[in-house]
Every structure is written in C-alpha cells, then in structure tokens.
XYZ file of C-alpha atoms in Angstrom:
686
model
C 116.497 122.203 87.011
C 119.041 121.455 90.190
C 119.055 118.161 92.140
C 118.312 117.961 95.881
C 121.998 118.202 96.948
C 122.462 121.450 95.387
C 119.235 122.658 96.616
C 120.549 121.732 100.155
C 123.552 123.444 99.865
C 121.678 126.695 98.942
C 119.208 127.091 101.811
C 118.825 126.413 105.455
C 116.543 125.894 108.380
C 115.390 128.876 109.919
C 113.078 128.857 113.471
C 110.467 131.751 114.383
C 108.343 131.703 117.527
C 105.105 133.211 116.878
C 103.222 135.534 119.603
C 99.675 135.428 118.774
C 97.329 137.513 121.339
C 98.092 139.205 125.044
C 101.615 138.101 125.162
C 100.846 134.586 124.642
C 104.133 132.958 122.997
C 102.599 130.755 120.812
C 104.235 128.107 118.663
C 107.273 127.811 117.089
C 107.482 127.163 113.534
C 110.647 126.222 111.023
C 111.385 126.626 107.540
C 113.368 125.811 105.133
C 114.608 129.151 103.335
C 117.296 130.320 101.241
C 118.978 133.752 101.667
C 117.939 135.979 98.653
C 114.120 135.382 100.496
C 113.257 138.832 101.470
C 111.358 139.762 104.925
C 108.414 140.479 103.632
C 108.240 136.781 101.911
C 109.233 135.273 105.337
C 106.414 136.729 106.674
C 103.634 135.333 104.013
C 105.240 131.785 104.766
C 104.502 132.209 108.588
C 100.897 133.530 108.028
C 100.078 130.820 105.602
C 101.611 128.070 107.836
C 99.995 129.299 110.625
C 96.326 129.567 109.207
C 94.866 131.332 112.216
C 91.911 133.937 111.543
C 93.636 137.144 112.973
C 94.626 140.528 112.009
C 98.662 140.043 111.187
C 99.287 143.506 110.481
C 100.880 145.001 113.746
C 103.009 141.869 113.357
C 106.971 142.350 112.231
C 109.936 140.448 112.611
C 112.121 140.452 116.007
C 115.730 139.559 116.083
C 116.748 138.328 119.622
C 120.363 138.240 119.441
C 121.158 141.599 117.621
C 118.183 143.197 119.615
C 116.607 144.901 116.339
C 113.371 145.098 114.265
C 113.389 143.437 110.917
C 111.364 145.990 109.782
C 112.683 146.688 105.778
C 110.360 144.172 104.396
C 112.420 144.390 100.937
C 115.751 143.459 102.576
C 116.849 140.041 102.276
C 117.845 137.559 104.773
C 121.504 137.811 103.372
C 121.461 141.546 103.481
C 120.093 141.436 107.642
C 122.606 138.712 108.305
C 120.578 136.197 109.094
C 121.624 133.073 109.526
C 120.296 129.197 110.581
C 120.703 130.207 114.463
C 119.007 133.404 114.490
C 116.442 133.398 116.999
C 113.148 135.270 115.224
C 110.422 136.243 117.164
C 106.814 137.155 115.022
C 105.557 139.541 117.673
C 103.062 142.382 117.785
C 104.911 146.009 117.102
C 102.300 147.368 119.703
C 102.453 145.962 123.814
C 101.019 147.614 127.111
C 103.212 149.578 128.896
C 102.874 151.192 132.391
C 103.673 154.735 132.726
C 104.334 156.368 136.084
C 103.419 160.445 135.124
C 104.830 163.272 136.742
C 102.252 163.331 139.240
C 103.180 159.507 140.591
C 99.836 157.952 138.996
C 100.260 154.886 136.946
C 98.926 155.139 133.405
C 98.427 151.799 131.016
C 98.688 152.173 127.559
C 99.473 150.572 123.755
C 102.484 152.100 122.556
C 104.811 150.977 119.346
C 107.855 149.094 120.753
C 109.310 149.111 117.222
C 109.420 153.064 116.733
C 112.250 154.848 118.214
C 111.513 156.258 121.414
C 111.089 159.767 120.095
C 107.828 159.213 117.955
C 106.609 156.606 120.650
C 106.785 159.837 123.031
C 105.096 161.894 120.706
C 101.862 159.501 120.127
C 102.282 158.960 124.360
C 101.853 162.729 124.709
C 98.751 162.765 121.886
C 96.925 160.120 124.010
C 97.645 161.877 127.502
C 96.552 165.524 125.686
C 100.060 166.696 126.338
C 101.038 169.491 123.497
C 105.307 169.817 123.115
C 105.701 166.249 123.641
C 109.552 167.273 122.264
C 110.069 168.728 126.546
C 109.654 165.127 127.403
C 111.061 161.556 127.473
C 110.912 158.384 129.293
C 112.888 157.217 132.353
C 113.853 153.850 133.665
C 112.548 153.759 137.304
C 115.657 153.881 139.859
C 114.767 150.494 141.730
C 118.013 149.006 140.617
C 120.040 151.405 142.375
C 121.924 150.084 145.270
C 121.083 153.136 147.269
C 117.057 152.770 146.479
C 116.973 148.993 147.168
C 115.939 149.537 150.749
C 112.610 151.249 149.501
C 111.391 148.608 147.664
C 110.037 146.707 150.737
C 106.405 147.250 151.656
C 105.685 148.360 148.089
C 103.285 146.023 146.243
C 102.544 146.922 142.785
C 99.726 144.700 142.323
C 97.573 147.450 145.065
C 98.301 150.078 142.696
C 95.791 151.907 141.118
C 96.495 151.700 137.741
C 94.525 153.948 135.070
C 93.769 152.102 131.659
C 94.031 154.865 128.966
C 92.755 152.390 126.310
C 89.455 152.018 128.332
C 89.310 155.742 129.415
C 89.797 156.667 125.418
C 87.192 153.821 124.488
C 89.569 151.643 122.503
C 91.097 148.364 123.256
C 93.624 147.254 119.988
C 97.294 146.765 119.574
C 97.199 148.096 116.229
C 97.608 151.459 114.988
C 94.441 152.621 113.676
C 92.654 150.946 117.238
C 94.857 152.565 119.692
C 94.424 155.365 121.067
C 97.293 156.699 120.663
C 96.174 157.428 117.140
C 92.810 158.494 118.087
C 91.465 161.721 116.257
C 88.977 162.726 119.319
C 91.331 163.655 121.597
C 92.967 165.893 119.615
C 91.786 169.672 119.432
C 91.555 171.627 115.832
C 94.329 173.844 115.271
C 94.641 177.310 113.908
C 96.578 177.038 110.469
C 98.135 180.298 110.897
C 99.638 180.574 114.508
C 99.344 177.030 115.273
C 97.443 177.444 118.584
C 94.243 175.313 119.359
C 91.140 176.910 118.213
C 89.297 175.463 121.500
C 90.133 175.655 124.940
C 91.129 172.643 126.665
C 87.951 172.400 128.974
C 85.748 172.011 125.637
C 87.569 169.393 123.977
C 88.394 167.199 126.858
C 86.293 167.890 129.631
C 86.989 166.272 133.091
C 90.184 164.746 132.897
C 91.830 163.149 136.345
C 95.070 163.872 134.654
C 94.775 167.665 135.119
C 93.898 167.413 138.933
C 96.759 167.118 141.337
C 97.697 164.232 143.721
C 97.085 165.286 147.484
C 100.388 165.414 149.684
C 102.099 162.609 151.095
C 101.952 162.004 154.820
C 105.405 162.860 156.262
C 106.421 159.716 157.343
C 105.801 158.349 153.806
C 107.777 161.321 152.410
C 110.494 160.864 154.513
C 111.010 157.329 153.432
C 111.218 158.722 149.787
C 113.692 161.599 150.628
C 117.631 161.044 150.670
C 119.691 164.231 150.787
C 122.028 164.506 147.828
C 125.452 165.824 146.959
C 126.091 167.212 143.463
C 128.107 164.404 143.135
C 125.179 161.815 144.096
C 123.133 163.705 141.914
C 125.430 162.692 139.040
C 125.127 159.128 140.153
C 121.566 158.770 140.592
C 121.226 160.172 136.447
C 122.458 156.229 135.896
C 121.769 152.832 137.189
C 124.552 150.335 137.536
C 123.929 146.948 135.355
C 127.437 145.331 136.268
C 130.320 146.047 138.530
C 131.933 148.544 136.045
C 129.414 149.561 133.891
C 126.875 152.165 134.272
C 123.799 153.331 131.788
C 121.537 156.589 131.452
C 118.390 156.014 133.259
C 116.536 158.264 130.647
C 116.041 156.011 127.258
C 117.933 156.618 123.985
C 115.733 158.428 122.048
C 117.082 157.180 118.633
C 116.441 153.691 119.555
C 113.157 151.646 119.956
C 112.029 150.620 123.727
C 112.491 146.862 122.643
C 116.000 147.446 121.599
C 116.594 149.027 125.264
C 115.362 146.054 126.743
C 111.821 147.047 127.780
C 109.364 144.506 127.602
C 105.669 144.090 127.793
C 103.802 145.161 130.794
C 107.271 147.074 131.744
C 107.007 150.361 134.002
C 108.798 153.404 133.087
C 108.495 156.902 133.746
C 107.413 159.839 131.882
C 108.905 163.291 132.761
C 109.856 166.443 131.333
C 113.784 165.752 130.430
C 114.189 169.308 128.680
C 113.506 172.163 130.811
C 112.707 174.629 128.207
C 108.990 175.149 128.323
C 107.380 176.711 125.097
C 104.234 178.361 124.714
C 102.879 177.054 128.098
C 99.134 178.522 128.053
C 96.733 178.005 130.513
C 93.873 177.588 128.172
C 95.280 174.678 126.156
C 97.800 172.846 128.502
C 95.572 171.895 131.660
C 97.571 168.259 131.583
C 100.787 169.671 130.645
C 100.830 172.402 133.825
C 99.417 169.971 136.015
C 102.396 167.133 135.373
C 105.003 169.938 135.109
C 103.577 171.564 138.119
C 103.887 167.940 139.815
C 107.104 167.250 138.450
C 108.726 170.651 140.200
C 106.846 170.164 143.350
C 108.519 166.707 143.779
C 111.532 168.161 142.772
C 111.442 170.504 145.660
C 110.032 167.927 148.686
C 112.630 165.833 147.754
C 115.412 168.234 147.254
C 116.846 167.427 144.107
C 117.449 171.271 143.418
C 118.193 173.061 146.400
C 116.323 176.216 147.814
C 116.763 178.409 150.921
C 114.390 178.136 153.926
C 112.291 181.269 152.527
C 111.400 179.816 149.297
C 110.888 176.208 150.718
C 108.429 178.358 152.983
C 107.242 180.056 149.708
C 106.682 176.680 148.336
C 104.562 175.215 150.684
C 102.058 178.143 150.671
C 101.878 177.510 146.970
C 101.297 173.651 147.642
C 98.890 174.526 150.691
C 96.676 176.722 148.158
C 96.612 174.542 145.221
C 96.011 171.600 147.476
C 93.015 173.831 149.135
C 91.338 174.599 145.768
C 91.716 171.457 144.454
C 89.303 170.101 147.007
C 87.227 172.492 146.629
C 83.792 171.496 144.559
C 83.852 174.170 142.370
C 84.594 173.099 138.544
C 87.623 174.160 136.757
C 86.599 177.468 134.489
C 89.351 177.987 131.665
C 87.011 180.443 129.935
C 88.461 183.752 132.462
C 91.999 182.598 131.923
C 94.060 185.773 130.621
C 94.528 186.176 127.200
C 98.311 186.750 125.992
C 99.158 189.952 125.264
C 99.243 190.507 121.450
C 102.167 192.981 121.011
C 104.254 190.839 123.370
C 103.289 187.271 121.281
C 104.078 189.250 118.008
C 107.591 190.612 120.070
C 108.076 186.982 120.762
C 107.606 185.369 117.292
C 109.946 187.703 115.699
C 112.733 187.246 118.043
C 112.461 183.402 117.089
C 112.075 184.267 113.773
C 114.977 186.596 113.607
C 117.207 184.139 115.702
C 117.566 185.786 118.794
C 119.060 188.961 116.820
C 116.134 191.224 117.981
C 118.091 193.160 120.363
C 120.276 193.873 117.857
C 117.706 195.250 115.447
C 116.169 197.435 118.412
C 119.680 198.852 119.053
C 119.364 200.238 115.797
C 116.498 202.414 115.836
C 116.316 203.188 119.842
C 119.126 204.009 122.118
C 120.292 201.189 124.807
C 118.700 201.590 128.126
C 121.197 202.180 131.268
C 121.019 202.071 134.866
C 122.814 203.991 137.095
C 122.860 203.720 140.963
C 124.857 203.878 144.386
C 125.255 200.270 145.149
C 127.574 197.992 147.219
C 130.192 196.117 146.188
C 132.299 193.316 147.686
C 135.233 191.150 146.211
C 135.597 187.770 148.484
C 139.244 187.266 149.662
C 141.218 184.542 151.778
C 140.612 185.269 155.507
C 138.552 188.801 155.559
C 134.958 189.350 156.681
C 132.421 189.932 154.061
C 132.770 194.125 153.978
C 130.610 195.828 151.657
C 131.848 199.285 150.025
C 129.704 201.388 148.206
C 130.393 203.016 144.562
C 128.652 204.496 141.626
C 127.352 201.639 139.501
C 126.518 202.273 135.753
C 125.153 199.511 133.484
C 125.617 199.838 129.828
C 124.833 197.196 126.819
C 126.498 194.049 128.902
C 128.965 195.724 131.052
C 128.790 197.227 134.549
C 131.033 200.295 135.245
C 131.909 201.454 138.840
C 133.074 204.675 139.675
C 134.327 205.792 143.790
C 131.018 208.325 143.344
C 128.784 209.958 141.016
C 130.861 213.041 140.154
C 133.718 210.452 139.165
C 131.357 209.277 136.586
C 132.682 211.127 133.275
C 136.312 210.046 134.118
C 137.915 206.645 134.156
C 135.859 203.314 136.190
C 137.802 201.849 139.008
C 136.825 198.699 137.080
C 134.654 197.469 134.318
C 132.666 193.926 134.894
C 132.223 192.336 131.464
C 128.965 190.079 132.173
C 128.896 187.934 128.704
C 128.901 184.176 129.902
C 129.030 185.033 133.594
C 126.756 183.144 135.822
C 124.198 185.187 137.721
C 123.139 183.861 141.221
C 120.271 185.403 143.735
C 121.976 186.250 146.899
C 118.291 186.877 148.690
C 116.280 187.215 151.922
C 113.374 189.195 151.732
C 112.803 188.592 155.546
C 115.986 190.410 156.351
C 115.729 193.081 153.763
C 118.771 191.534 151.956
C 118.859 192.085 147.958
C 122.157 190.769 146.820
C 123.714 189.559 143.255
C 126.317 186.829 143.054
C 128.013 187.435 139.888
C 130.485 184.541 138.605
C 132.739 186.068 135.814
C 134.593 184.154 133.416
C 138.457 184.616 133.521
C 141.295 182.720 132.349
C 141.941 180.563 134.883
C 138.023 179.735 136.061
C 135.627 182.315 137.749
C 135.845 185.606 139.393
C 133.369 186.382 142.557
C 131.952 189.661 142.869
C 129.117 190.463 144.827
C 126.550 193.132 144.309
C 124.307 194.463 147.023
C 121.222 197.069 146.450
C 119.042 198.817 148.278
C 115.350 197.519 147.712
C 113.119 195.275 146.092
C 112.905 197.389 142.824
C 116.426 198.454 142.517
C 117.038 194.621 142.975
C 114.598 193.679 140.094
C 116.128 196.151 137.408
C 119.408 195.077 138.319
C 118.816 191.412 138.584
C 117.211 191.157 135.507
C 119.939 193.256 133.555
C 122.752 190.945 134.688
C 120.346 187.898 133.535
C 119.675 189.174 130.198
C 123.597 190.209 130.000
C 125.326 187.197 130.618
C 123.246 185.778 127.344
C 124.881 188.775 125.558
C 121.626 190.686 125.261
C 121.116 194.446 126.497
C 118.622 195.828 128.884
C 116.623 197.010 125.172
C 115.870 193.290 124.702
C 112.120 192.861 124.826
C 112.385 190.650 127.363
C 113.663 193.023 129.897
C 110.446 194.606 131.172
C 108.877 191.011 131.532
C 111.602 189.904 133.610
C 111.674 192.747 136.179
C 107.921 192.071 136.685
C 108.811 188.337 137.307
C 111.564 189.193 139.677
C 109.405 191.577 141.971
C 106.372 188.930 142.081
C 108.953 186.235 143.043
C 109.917 188.596 145.595
C 106.631 189.529 146.681
C 105.733 185.708 147.214
C 108.925 185.275 149.514
C 107.755 188.097 151.807
C 106.139 186.632 155.049
C 104.630 189.650 156.226
C 100.497 189.908 155.131
C 99.730 192.512 152.902
C 98.847 196.020 154.264
C 95.371 195.898 155.613
C 95.043 192.146 156.220
C 95.230 190.919 159.551
C 96.981 187.611 160.644
C 95.158 184.412 160.201
C 93.639 182.450 163.226
C 95.688 179.595 163.320
C 93.656 177.539 165.711
C 90.724 177.287 162.851
C 93.064 176.113 160.948
C 93.577 172.551 159.984
C 96.772 171.833 158.071
C 99.845 169.292 158.316
C 102.596 171.594 157.593
C 105.034 168.749 157.319
C 103.742 167.787 154.107
C 104.567 170.945 152.321
C 108.092 170.855 152.841
C 111.186 168.554 152.841
C 112.117 166.408 155.716
C 115.313 168.111 156.206
C 113.268 171.363 157.080
C 111.060 169.420 159.125
C 114.274 168.391 160.864
C 115.109 172.333 161.257
C 112.388 173.363 163.127
C 112.381 169.868 165.449
C 115.947 170.827 166.475
C 114.331 174.417 168.245
C 110.647 173.291 169.179
C 109.087 169.997 169.987
C 105.592 169.006 170.220
C 102.578 170.671 169.328
C 104.135 173.492 169.078
C 106.618 173.105 166.092
C 103.459 172.369 164.096
C 101.903 175.284 165.287
C 105.413 177.633 164.309
C 105.625 175.873 161.118
C 101.867 176.395 159.960
C 102.257 180.015 160.871
C 105.097 180.674 158.913
C 103.489 178.817 155.407
C 100.060 180.747 156.354
C 102.045 184.255 156.618
C 103.351 183.576 153.391
C 99.838 182.090 152.052
C 98.222 184.839 152.404
C 100.007 186.750 149.657
C 98.918 184.334 147.230
C 95.371 183.595 148.444
C 93.546 185.250 145.774
C 95.473 183.355 142.907
C 93.290 181.158 140.774
C 94.132 177.242 140.808
C 95.792 177.193 137.391
C 97.835 181.117 138.303
C 98.982 179.130 141.416
C 100.750 176.343 139.711
C 101.855 178.992 136.842
C 103.396 180.670 140.265
C 104.881 177.741 141.257
C 106.525 176.447 137.682
C 108.087 180.077 137.218
C 109.202 180.327 140.585
C 110.746 176.969 140.170
C 112.320 178.264 137.169
C 113.825 181.404 139.031
C 116.103 178.776 141.273
C 119.561 179.031 140.366
C 120.123 175.178 139.882
C 116.865 174.832 138.131
C 117.247 172.421 134.837
C 120.854 171.510 135.256
C 121.579 168.149 135.196
C 125.186 166.936 136.645
C 127.346 163.925 134.661
C 131.178 163.392 136.092
C 133.634 163.876 133.069
C 137.328 164.372 132.795
C 138.545 167.183 130.634
C 141.564 166.692 128.267
C 144.512 167.400 130.052
C 143.305 166.789 133.373
C 144.226 163.956 135.923
C 141.093 164.619 138.124
C 137.604 164.019 137.518
C 135.118 166.754 137.497
C 131.245 167.897 137.084
C 129.559 169.087 134.304
C 126.648 170.781 134.512
C 124.275 170.907 131.603
C 121.296 173.149 131.601
C 118.882 174.489 128.992
C 121.103 177.595 127.627
C 125.185 176.425 129.302
C 127.849 173.987 130.065
C 128.678 174.319 133.621
C 132.483 173.004 134.517
C 132.193 172.592 138.607
C 135.080 171.696 140.886
C 133.887 168.322 142.370
C 135.299 169.057 145.865
C 133.789 172.405 146.252
C 130.959 172.388 144.312
C 131.346 175.867 142.709
C 131.700 176.806 138.990
C 134.870 177.122 137.361
C 133.915 177.876 134.128
C 130.913 178.488 131.805
C 129.996 177.863 127.994
C 127.021 179.143 126.844
C 125.376 177.458 123.428
C 124.861 180.435 121.806
C 128.355 180.783 121.369
C 128.735 177.447 120.438
C 130.128 176.952 116.465
C 130.352 172.931 116.478
C 130.721 169.720 118.605
C 131.109 166.321 117.432
C 131.852 163.093 119.650
C 134.936 160.787 118.813
C 133.430 158.055 119.083
C 136.833 155.287 119.366
C 137.600 157.042 122.544
C 134.356 158.143 123.524
C 135.319 161.782 123.845
C 132.885 164.844 123.158
C 134.793 168.074 121.748
C 133.138 171.423 121.436
C 134.112 174.731 119.693
C 133.164 177.920 121.170
C 133.675 181.755 119.587
C 136.859 183.616 120.248
C 139.043 180.152 119.579
C 137.845 178.440 122.788
C 137.971 174.671 122.851
C 137.218 171.774 124.985
C 136.951 168.113 124.904
C 135.875 165.757 127.845
C 135.200 162.125 128.728
C 132.279 160.880 130.702
C 132.806 159.050 133.477
C 129.442 158.346 134.823
C 127.785 157.971 131.658
C 128.255 157.222 127.939
C 129.248 159.920 125.874
C 125.712 159.537 123.746
C 124.059 161.093 126.970
C 126.172 164.840 126.674
C 125.657 164.864 123.387
C 121.695 164.011 123.305
C 121.602 166.707 125.922
C 123.054 169.517 124.176
C 121.400 168.613 120.474
C 118.019 168.325 122.441
C 118.457 172.105 123.724
C 119.770 173.167 120.726
C 116.632 171.612 119.104
C 114.253 173.260 121.015
C 115.719 176.758 120.533
C 114.386 176.767 116.839
C 110.998 176.173 117.425
C 108.614 178.799 116.823
C 104.900 179.009 116.504
C 104.332 179.393 113.237
C 105.271 175.751 112.837
C 101.567 174.636 113.517
C 102.569 172.174 115.998
C 104.722 169.975 113.993
C 108.135 168.472 114.977
C 111.176 168.155 112.616
C 112.042 164.385 113.695
C 114.636 164.471 110.670
C 116.381 167.334 112.347
C 116.081 166.352 116.143
C 117.758 162.756 115.545
C 120.579 164.629 113.402
C 121.316 166.887 116.271
C 120.858 164.236 118.653
C 121.579 160.486 117.041
C 125.182 160.726 116.453
C 127.297 159.214 114.077
C 128.393 155.904 116.103
C-alpha cells in the first residue's frame, strides 16, 4: 500500500486528443498515468473513457512533437520517452489522399498514413492496378518553388475533376479490411510458376478510365507550364525551398510514413515513376501501367525535361497524334491480339537474371564471340580545328575497337585501340540528312576523351551502335540482347524518317484537322514562328508531323504507346536525375547525374560528362552521416566521395540503393517484393 503523496510522485497527467470520424478533431481527454503503462493499455483507457459506439481498430497514437507513430503497443511510456508535456493524438491510420497521376488526372483514395511510403505505394498501385510498384514513388508538387508561384494563379482546385477510387472500387471505409487498397477483386490470379497474370488486363479490370490517354492541352496552356531548364535548373527543380538556407528533396523518403513527412489528410501528392528501369512491361497485363508511363514520357518531352533534337520531337509528335487519333476512335480496346513474348527470348532473359548478368561469359565459352569489321570515318575534336573525318578500317572485338590505316594493314598493329568499358555512348544522328554518327566519351585518367565515329548507312549504324552500347556495360556481341538492340535501333531510325514509305502518297493536308502546336514543345513552335507566320506556320508544322506519321500509321494503340516509351528510353539523357554536389578535394560545385546503371560526373559550366562510373563495377558504398558525405568504392581501386549541395545525402543514397534493388528482380519471384532488402539498400544507418 502507498499513500497519496507517493502516488503523486510516480504518476503524471497526460492529455490526448481523439479524432473520431471524417477528420473531426473531437475532444481532448486527460489521464493520470505512470511510466510503466504500455501503449496498448493507454489506448484501452481511451476507448473506455470515450464510450462511443465506433470501431477503433484503425486508430493509433500520434506524437506531434516527435513526428512519430506509437505503433509498438507493448512498449511503455517510459521506453518511448513520453512525458507530461507530450501532445498525443488518437487518430485513424488510414486517411484520404489526393494523388495526381502521370496523365494529370487526380484520384482520391484512402491510404495508410502510418506505414512507410514504400508499403503505401505498393497498396496504391494495387488499387490502381499498376504492376511493379517498386518503380514508382510519391512526389511533392512543385507549387512551393519560387519559380512556380506565378503559375498558381487561375488555378481553382475546387473545379478540378477528382476520381474517387473508394466509390469506383465499391468501398468507402478507412480500415484495412474495407479499404480499396486491400480489395481482392481487383487483383489478377498469377501463375505460380512464372509469376505472370493468368488472365489479360481486359478480362479482370474491364473499362478503366486510367487506361485512356488524356487529350493534349491547347498551345496557350502548354506555354504556361513550359519552362526551359538547364542541367543546373533540373538539379534545383528536384528540390523545394523550406527556408532561406534549407532545401528538401521533392521525392518522399521511402522508409518513413506520410505523417512523419508532414503530409496531412486530403493533401495533394504526385504519383510518378521514380526509377527508370521498367521490368516485364507487357501490353496484355499492364494497360494502366503503360498508359501512365506513356503519359509521364509525353509530358517530359513536351515540357523538355529531357532534351531531344527537332527530328526526334517530330517523331514523338507523330506518335502522339496517332495515339490521340486511336483513343478518340469508337472501337473498343482489344488485348487478345497482342503478340506473345517469344519463349526462347523469355528463357534467355530469365537465365541472364538468374546468373546475375554473366550470360555473356557462358555464351563466349560455347561460341565464338562475334566481331564487326567495316570501313568507317573517325574524328577527334581539337581546339580551333574544323570537324574533319578521316576514313579508317575498324575492327570491333570483345569490348574494344581497333582501327587501322586500311584493310590490308589489319593483320598488324592498330593505330589505336579504344576500350569502351565504362564509356558514354551518345547518338549523333540526323536521318533526314543521312548522318549516322556515334559519339564516344571514353574514360581516361583526367576525365573523358571524345571520339566521333561516322557510319555510312542505317544498317551499319545500328550494328555498331548496339555493339558500343553493350561494350560500355562490359558486355560483348555474344550477349543475347545484341540482336534485339539492333532491331530497336533500326525501328527507332525508321520512325524518325520523315519520308513516306515506298508506294505511299503524301497526305492531303487540306483535309486534315490538327492543331500541330499541341504535339511539340513551345520552344519548337517558336522556332517555326521565327521563320514562318500565320496559317503557313500551322500548315508547315502539320505537314512535317504527318510525313513522320505515315511510318507508324499501321500501329495499334498499345503498340504506339510502347514505341513512344522505347523511343523515350533511347534518348541520351533518359532517366538521368541531376544533383549539385562537391567532390572530396574539390573547391567548386559540380553536377552528379544518377541513371539506372551509372553515375556521371558533369562539369557545371559546360554540361559535358567528365567521368562515368557504372553500378556493375561498384564494390560498396556508404554514407558518413556525421559529415553527410557519400563514399563509393569501385573496381581497380577507384574510390570517390562527395557531399550533396542541392539535397540531403540520403537522397543520392536511396537512388543508388533503389537501382541496385531493381537489378535483383526476376520473374520467378511471383510478383513478391523483398521489402526488407529494399530498406536495407536504401534506408541508410543514420
């Protein structure tokens, strides 16, 4: 037995705010508690004191000052460090969230605000029927950026059409069992052997508004959104200002919950493809995923988030026009005629993944490694020198190019050998002018050395470009993907050709109804306006788009979207995110480009790559959390270290870890994700 004084010394008064229904803050209750009271006991006391007929199973305690959930109900108040000044809130874990999809449609659905973002995205993608959710993440809108504040006028969110997924899926609760995120009716049945859905998308999803592409914006609206960006601007746009000297990454941290990152009920976020490494993209099962991926690619082209040439812009415009034309047709979508994946190619792909990318070595043991030998032209840039190509005899073997004075001297010593492992391969092509060049940025001790190779025709270019791309990754032409790489390049060149196919007449422009300015970026529209005026501008731009369209006019809707995605992936800057960093030992800021397979050190003043390091050659990486510095070790005793200027070092750490995690995926995983491995690779040890 203890007296009243002793009891007062061992206990204190704790205040808890209770949210009851639909965001209602409800009432505040006070309890006298002791430090050895566990969280589950406190929640029980709350429910008993409230005496309201309500299901409290989804409620949990939120600690406002610490920005954390008290989810471990067996922990005591002392173990969590809860004292009398703690501001606790008993609130539902599942709350409504507004998400803007890549096609600019906004959906509202109920999500978990207490689970880590990685798990929340998985549940969101399940509700939207998007496979491979590990490729996506949540992004804060850029409204708070100083440059974007001007664009907030005339924007009335109340008038925006929002698709309520809770109603669409026939469920309206906030608990886990009643939430659409957990609906079993929207999930296809998977084959237990290969992990692919047993039925096509159309059979288990039906008519879905998320599988249809959105119409293009009028030129005036597109011009308001457009903002020409340099590489430095792109590095800054990835962050948003909080205070004068504080910036945070717009991408949410995958290892923390929404509430922990300041996201409240009914807040707006963007769902985007974060990791540009698209695995098992299948038109039969990925109708929503392909449409949303196409839309993200389309906006990145129209707003010039990724650079492309005028020829490429016209090719993308023709594909957009074709997709718009097919979308507006009254014919229903038919997935039954989609081509099946070749079983041999699928088996080889699975073998590559299973063996960890070493298939080329096995094939080399049982076959001769192919080689290329051709007469090509070469040019090495020099200061104050005109671009003058000289013809040599080239031999491509393994991952090395050797060139000789002529074919007769090929049995002797080469003039020079170019070792392509770790190099950058940049296309230098203009199909209209019959120019098929390859720009190689070769790693040397003090940076990158430029070499230009000029091919005679499309076929020659496709073979050499494919070989160079594989060699840059340390793979030879014996690798199983060489032939498909050649075909993809040839298909890409065919789409870029503006000449009509043989035997096909030019289109009658007078009968066409098209606002051509909707399909190209405002910069290219202005370029035409400087040369032409009035109706003739529209006529000329329409003519060029329709000329390019004739090469893809026979494609189905899904084929056209896939072509657009593949063409987007073929661009030199595809998938590169830029951040401002400072390397150890350097006194100036530089740019770091992070792609799905490499890191690129870029000179900030010129925008040219200085050095490239591939993830395949990485031995280990870690972060010194005290000085916020990333350190990476590569093969051949190469080590780098840098601190991040435009973001926190954890952002770069998560990108690197995320891409390495994606490289471990295989089809035999039956659509399951190793969440523990993802957090181990991306979370860091702060």
